[in-house]
């Protein structure tokens, strides 16, 4: 199958054409290649890699080096999808200068084509500066995993009028600052619908109901590979975690029982060579 290279212009057109945007997280070359081959629109190298790839409790320990390392691998496995990389905790919060330098590193060293950062109006100046450097920025509102300690947990955001209105104001502010799309995480479906209607840029939902312009999931969640925690909004598409356990167990059994490797998995040597060596070392055939 052939697909066309996706850019932020493609995503904007998809909103206008009512063609849902598909996004999945990816963190390595082989997975990126598979996702790309089936026509995913955008691959997000999420800082969720801290949990699903590196085994941290949350995203706060993820470094720029982690993000660059994984983004490079995903970019190498991707032909058509847009490669979007998360800006990790403390790579943009401290200053506009840090924000531009680190967004630049994700593009220059990681080969990302856009960056994503969490937060509302307070980050408008950072977004403006990154966009001015010709780097597309995706916003992220609602549940902000990097603000876990401030929010006190991973609950749904924007349920009451004040917090819902703040979310709308933040969305409009970061749109004005220049974001090319906004991820909405864990917000009520009807609030996500309102945002999708009033915003010019596409919305990408995760736990934000069916009305967004697109959807994103962490692929380990949808494949049941990550077993620590399963959010309510995840749909299981395959039990790959179980399949992996079964395959690894079979491998262990086969090796113990000397069923693997079989003859067809080995390489041949000329009989005369091995006979000569066997006799040199006093071994039977
Ligand atoms: O890091 C991540 O995987 C994300 C998604 C939850 C949107 O930001």
PDB file of C-alpha atoms in Angstrom, residues 119-267:
ATOM      1  CA  UNK A 119      -0.175  23.509  29.585  1.00  0.00           C
ATOM      2  CA  UNK A 120      -2.401  26.476  28.840  1.00  0.00           C
ATOM      3  CA  UNK A 121      -2.202  30.253  28.474  1.00  0.00           C
ATOM      4  CA  UNK A 122       0.859  30.492  30.754  1.00  0.00           C
ATOM      5  CA  UNK A 123       2.864  28.775  28.005  1.00  0.00           C
ATOM      6  CA  UNK A 124       1.674  31.017  25.153  1.00  0.00           C
ATOM      7  CA  UNK A 125       5.012  32.909  25.033  1.00  0.00           C
ATOM      8  CA  UNK A 126       6.923  29.594  24.889  1.00  0.00           C
ATOM      9  CA  UNK A 127       4.679  28.300  22.086  1.00  0.00           C
ATOM     10  CA  UNK A 128       5.007  31.555  20.129  1.00  0.00           C
ATOM     11  CA  UNK A 129       8.795  31.406  20.369  1.00  0.00           C
ATOM     12  CA  UNK A 130       9.012  27.761  19.265  1.00  0.00           C
ATOM     13  CA  UNK A 131       6.645  28.375  16.347  1.00  0.00           C
ATOM     14  CA  UNK A 132       8.714  31.445  15.416  1.00  0.00           C
ATOM     15  CA  UNK A 133      11.668  29.068  15.107  1.00  0.00           C
ATOM     16  CA  UNK A 134       9.583  27.192  12.472  1.00  0.00           C
ATOM     17  CA  UNK A 135       8.864  24.221  14.731  1.00  0.00           C
ATOM     18  CA  UNK A 136       5.203  23.147  14.803  1.00  0.00           C
ATOM     19  CA  UNK A 137       3.776  22.803  18.323  1.00  0.00           C
ATOM     20  CA  UNK A 138       0.906  20.591  19.488  1.00  0.00           C
ATOM     21  CA  UNK A 139      -0.728  21.668  22.754  1.00  0.00           C
ATOM     22  CA  UNK A 140      -1.919  19.311  25.504  1.00  0.00           C
ATOM     23  CA  UNK A 141      -4.793  20.255  27.845  1.00  0.00           C
ATOM     24  CA  UNK A 142      -7.034  18.541  30.399  1.00  0.00           C
ATOM     25  CA  UNK A 143      -5.183  15.953  32.440  1.00  0.00           C
ATOM     26  CA  UNK A 144      -1.531  16.979  32.382  1.00  0.00           C
ATOM     27  CA  UNK A 145       0.620  14.051  33.556  1.00  0.00           C
ATOM     28  CA  UNK A 146       3.617  16.372  34.127  1.00  0.00           C
ATOM     29  CA  UNK A 147       1.481  18.301  36.657  1.00  0.00           C
ATOM     30  CA  UNK A 148       0.621  15.125  38.560  1.00  0.00           C
ATOM     31  CA  UNK A 149       1.880  16.503  41.874  1.00  0.00           C
ATOM     32  CA  UNK A 150      -0.130  19.713  41.465  1.00  0.00           C
ATOM     33  CA  UNK A 151      -3.323  17.969  40.276  1.00  0.00           C
ATOM     34  CA  UNK A 152      -3.035  15.279  42.966  1.00  0.00           C
ATOM     35  CA  UNK A 153      -3.870  12.397  40.615  1.00  0.00           C
ATOM     36  CA  UNK A 154      -4.991  11.307  37.167  1.00  0.00           C
ATOM     37  CA  UNK A 155      -8.672  12.367  37.413  1.00  0.00           C
ATOM     38  CA  UNK A 156     -11.013  13.778  34.763  1.00  0.00           C
ATOM     39  CA  UNK A 157     -10.531  17.526  34.232  1.00  0.00           C
ATOM     40  CA  UNK A 158     -13.012  20.293  33.393  1.00  0.00           C
ATOM     41  CA  UNK A 159     -16.143  18.874  35.007  1.00  0.00           C
ATOM     42  CA  UNK A 160     -17.280  22.022  36.837  1.00  0.00           C
ATOM     43  CA  UNK A 161     -18.003  25.404  35.182  1.00  0.00           C
ATOM     44  CA  UNK A 162     -14.854  27.153  36.429  1.00  0.00           C
ATOM     45  CA  UNK A 163     -12.437  24.434  35.358  1.00  0.00           C
ATOM     46  CA  UNK A 164     -14.312  23.848  32.070  1.00  0.00           C
ATOM     47  CA  UNK A 165     -14.209  27.590  31.266  1.00  0.00           C
ATOM     48  CA  UNK A 166     -10.493  27.703  32.108  1.00  0.00           C
ATOM     49  CA  UNK A 167      -9.905  24.809  29.721  1.00  0.00           C
ATOM     50  CA  UNK A 168     -11.762  26.673  26.949  1.00  0.00           C
ATOM     51  CA  UNK A 169      -9.812  29.883  27.655  1.00  0.00           C
ATOM     52  CA  UNK A 170      -6.531  27.950  27.645  1.00  0.00           C
ATOM     53  CA  UNK A 171      -7.401  26.253  24.358  1.00  0.00           C
ATOM     54  CA  UNK A 172      -8.195  29.586  22.706  1.00  0.00           C
ATOM     55  CA  UNK A 173      -5.026  31.147  24.139  1.00  0.00           C
ATOM     56  CA  UNK A 174      -2.675  28.421  22.897  1.00  0.00           C
ATOM     57  CA  UNK A 175      -4.428  28.379  19.526  1.00  0.00           C
ATOM     58  CA  UNK A 176      -3.746  32.137  19.315  1.00  0.00           C
ATOM     59  CA  UNK A 177      -0.125  31.442  20.270  1.00  0.00           C
ATOM     60  CA  UNK A 178       0.185  29.168  17.247  1.00  0.00           C
ATOM     61  CA  UNK A 179      -0.386  25.499  18.141  1.00  0.00           C
ATOM     62  CA  UNK A 180      -1.281  23.337  15.134  1.00  0.00           C
ATOM     63  CA  UNK A 181      -3.412  20.869  17.148  1.00  0.00           C
ATOM     64  CA  UNK A 182      -4.430  20.220  20.735  1.00  0.00           C
ATOM     65  CA  UNK A 183      -4.452  16.894  22.599  1.00  0.00           C
ATOM     66  CA  UNK A 184      -7.335  16.741  25.076  1.00  0.00           C
ATOM     67  CA  UNK A 185      -6.735  14.202  27.816  1.00  0.00           C
ATOM     68  CA  UNK A 186      -9.451  13.007  30.215  1.00  0.00           C
ATOM     69  CA  UNK A 187     -12.073  15.675  29.663  1.00  0.00           C
ATOM     70  CA  UNK A 188     -15.835  15.145  29.448  1.00  0.00           C
ATOM     71  CA  UNK A 189     -16.995  14.204  25.936  1.00  0.00           C
ATOM     72  CA  UNK A 190     -19.370  17.162  25.549  1.00  0.00           C
ATOM     73  CA  UNK A 191     -16.691  19.646  26.600  1.00  0.00           C
ATOM     74  CA  UNK A 192     -14.347  18.087  24.017  1.00  0.00           C
ATOM     75  CA  UNK A 193     -17.154  18.467  21.452  1.00  0.00           C
ATOM     76  CA  UNK A 194     -17.537  22.164  22.298  1.00  0.00           C
ATOM     77  CA  UNK A 195     -13.775  22.676  21.995  1.00  0.00           C
ATOM     78  CA  UNK A 196     -13.679  20.795  18.685  1.00  0.00           C
ATOM     79  CA  UNK A 197     -16.446  23.057  17.364  1.00  0.00           C
ATOM     80  CA  UNK A 198     -14.990  26.388  18.455  1.00  0.00           C
ATOM     81  CA  UNK A 199     -11.329  25.703  17.643  1.00  0.00           C
ATOM     82  CA  UNK A 200      -9.903  26.114  14.157  1.00  0.00           C
ATOM     83  CA  UNK A 201      -7.092  23.620  14.861  1.00  0.00           C
ATOM     84  CA  UNK A 202      -7.732  19.868  15.217  1.00  0.00           C
ATOM     85  CA  UNK A 203      -8.401  18.285  18.602  1.00  0.00           C
ATOM     86  CA  UNK A 204      -6.976  14.852  19.373  1.00  0.00           C
ATOM     87  CA  UNK A 205      -8.723  13.043  22.207  1.00  0.00           C
ATOM     88  CA  UNK A 206      -7.545  10.510  24.755  1.00  0.00           C
ATOM     89  CA  UNK A 207     -10.298   9.829  27.244  1.00  0.00           C
ATOM     90  CA  UNK A 208     -12.189  12.752  25.675  1.00  0.00           C
ATOM     91  CA  UNK A 209     -15.026  10.945  23.894  1.00  0.00           C
ATOM     92  CA  UNK A 210     -15.875  10.487  20.220  1.00  0.00           C
ATOM     93  CA  UNK A 211     -16.297  14.092  19.024  1.00  0.00           C
ATOM     94  CA  UNK A 212     -12.636  15.109  18.705  1.00  0.00           C
ATOM     95  CA  UNK A 213     -11.051  15.475  15.275  1.00  0.00           C
ATOM     96  CA  UNK A 214      -8.763  12.548  16.078  1.00  0.00           C
ATOM     97  CA  UNK A 215      -7.804   9.980  18.700  1.00  0.00           C
ATOM     98  CA  UNK A 216      -4.582   8.876  20.352  1.00  0.00           C
ATOM     99  CA  UNK A 217      -3.785   5.848  22.542  1.00  0.00           C
ATOM    100  CA  UNK A 218      -0.664   4.498  24.178  1.00  0.00           C
ATOM    101  CA  UNK A 219      -0.044   1.361  22.116  1.00  0.00           C
ATOM    102  CA  UNK A 220       0.987  -0.789  25.093  1.00  0.00           C
ATOM    103  CA  UNK A 221      -2.447  -0.027  26.591  1.00  0.00           C
ATOM    104  CA  UNK A 222      -4.432  -1.037  23.499  1.00  0.00           C
ATOM    105  CA  UNK A 223      -2.378  -4.236  23.093  1.00  0.00           C
ATOM    106  CA  UNK A 224      -2.473  -5.155  26.812  1.00  0.00           C
ATOM    107  CA  UNK A 225       1.314  -5.136  27.092  1.00  0.00           C
ATOM    108  CA  UNK A 226       1.516  -2.684  30.009  1.00  0.00           C
ATOM    109  CA  UNK A 227      -0.173  -4.349  32.959  1.00  0.00           C
ATOM    110  CA  UNK A 228       0.393  -1.865  35.809  1.00  0.00           C
ATOM    111  CA  UNK A 229      -2.692   0.238  35.136  1.00  0.00           C
ATOM    112  CA  UNK A 230      -5.491   0.286  32.567  1.00  0.00           C
ATOM    113  CA  UNK A 231      -7.397   3.582  32.210  1.00  0.00           C
ATOM    114  CA  UNK A 232     -11.187   3.418  31.643  1.00  0.00           C
ATOM    115  CA  UNK A 233     -10.848   5.064  28.223  1.00  0.00           C
ATOM    116  CA  UNK A 234      -8.632   2.316  26.770  1.00  0.00           C
ATOM    117  CA  UNK A 235     -10.093  -0.229  24.353  1.00  0.00           C
ATOM    118  CA  UNK A 236      -8.200  -3.527  24.166  1.00  0.00           C
ATOM    119  CA  UNK A 237      -7.493  -4.438  20.532  1.00  0.00           C
ATOM    120  CA  UNK A 238      -5.281  -7.480  21.187  1.00  0.00           C
ATOM    121  CA  UNK A 239      -3.908  -9.470  24.107  1.00  0.00           C
ATOM    122  CA  UNK A 240      -0.291  -9.227  22.987  1.00  0.00           C
ATOM    123  CA  UNK A 241       0.949  -9.324  26.600  1.00  0.00           C
ATOM    124  CA  UNK A 242      -0.613 -12.815  26.981  1.00  0.00           C
ATOM    125  CA  UNK A 243       0.726 -13.904  23.585  1.00  0.00           C
ATOM    126  CA  UNK A 244       4.221 -12.741  24.605  1.00  0.00           C
ATOM    127  CA  UNK A 245       4.035 -14.658  27.891  1.00  0.00           C
ATOM    128  CA  UNK A 246       2.944 -17.814  26.055  1.00  0.00           C
ATOM    129  CA  UNK A 247       5.711 -17.423  23.439  1.00  0.00           C
ATOM    130  CA  UNK A 248       8.452 -16.760  26.021  1.00  0.00           C
ATOM    131  CA  UNK A 249       7.292 -19.774  28.066  1.00  0.00           C
ATOM    132  CA  UNK A 250       7.357 -22.021  24.967  1.00  0.00           C
ATOM    133  CA  UNK A 251      10.872 -20.823  24.174  1.00  0.00           C
ATOM    134  CA  UNK A 252      12.050 -21.644  27.715  1.00  0.00           C
ATOM    135  CA  UNK A 253      10.481 -25.134  27.467  1.00  0.00           C
ATOM    136  CA  UNK A 254      11.968 -25.773  24.007  1.00  0.00           C
ATOM    137  CA  UNK A 255      15.486 -24.765  25.083  1.00  0.00           C
ATOM    138  CA  UNK A 256      15.318 -26.897  28.245  1.00  0.00           C
ATOM    139  CA  UNK A 257      13.982 -29.895  26.269  1.00  0.00           C
ATOM    140  CA  UNK A 258      16.576 -29.348  23.481  1.00  0.00           C
ATOM    141  CA  UNK A 259      13.766 -28.889  20.921  1.00  0.00           C
ATOM    142  CA  UNK A 260      15.197 -25.538  19.899  1.00  0.00           C
ATOM    143  CA  UNK A 261      17.363 -24.959  17.948  1.00  0.00           C
ATOM    144  CA  UNK A 262      16.472 -27.761  15.517  1.00  0.00           C
ATOM    145  CA  UNK A 263      18.648 -28.811  12.595  1.00  0.00           C
ATOM    146  CA  UNK A 264      17.036 -26.273  10.227  1.00  0.00           C
ATOM    147  CA  UNK A 265      18.096 -23.388  12.502  1.00  0.00           C
ATOM    148  CA  UNK A 266      21.816 -24.280  12.290  1.00  0.00           C
ATOM    149  CA  UNK A 267      24.692 -23.854   9.808  1.00  0.00           C
TER     150      UNK A 267
END
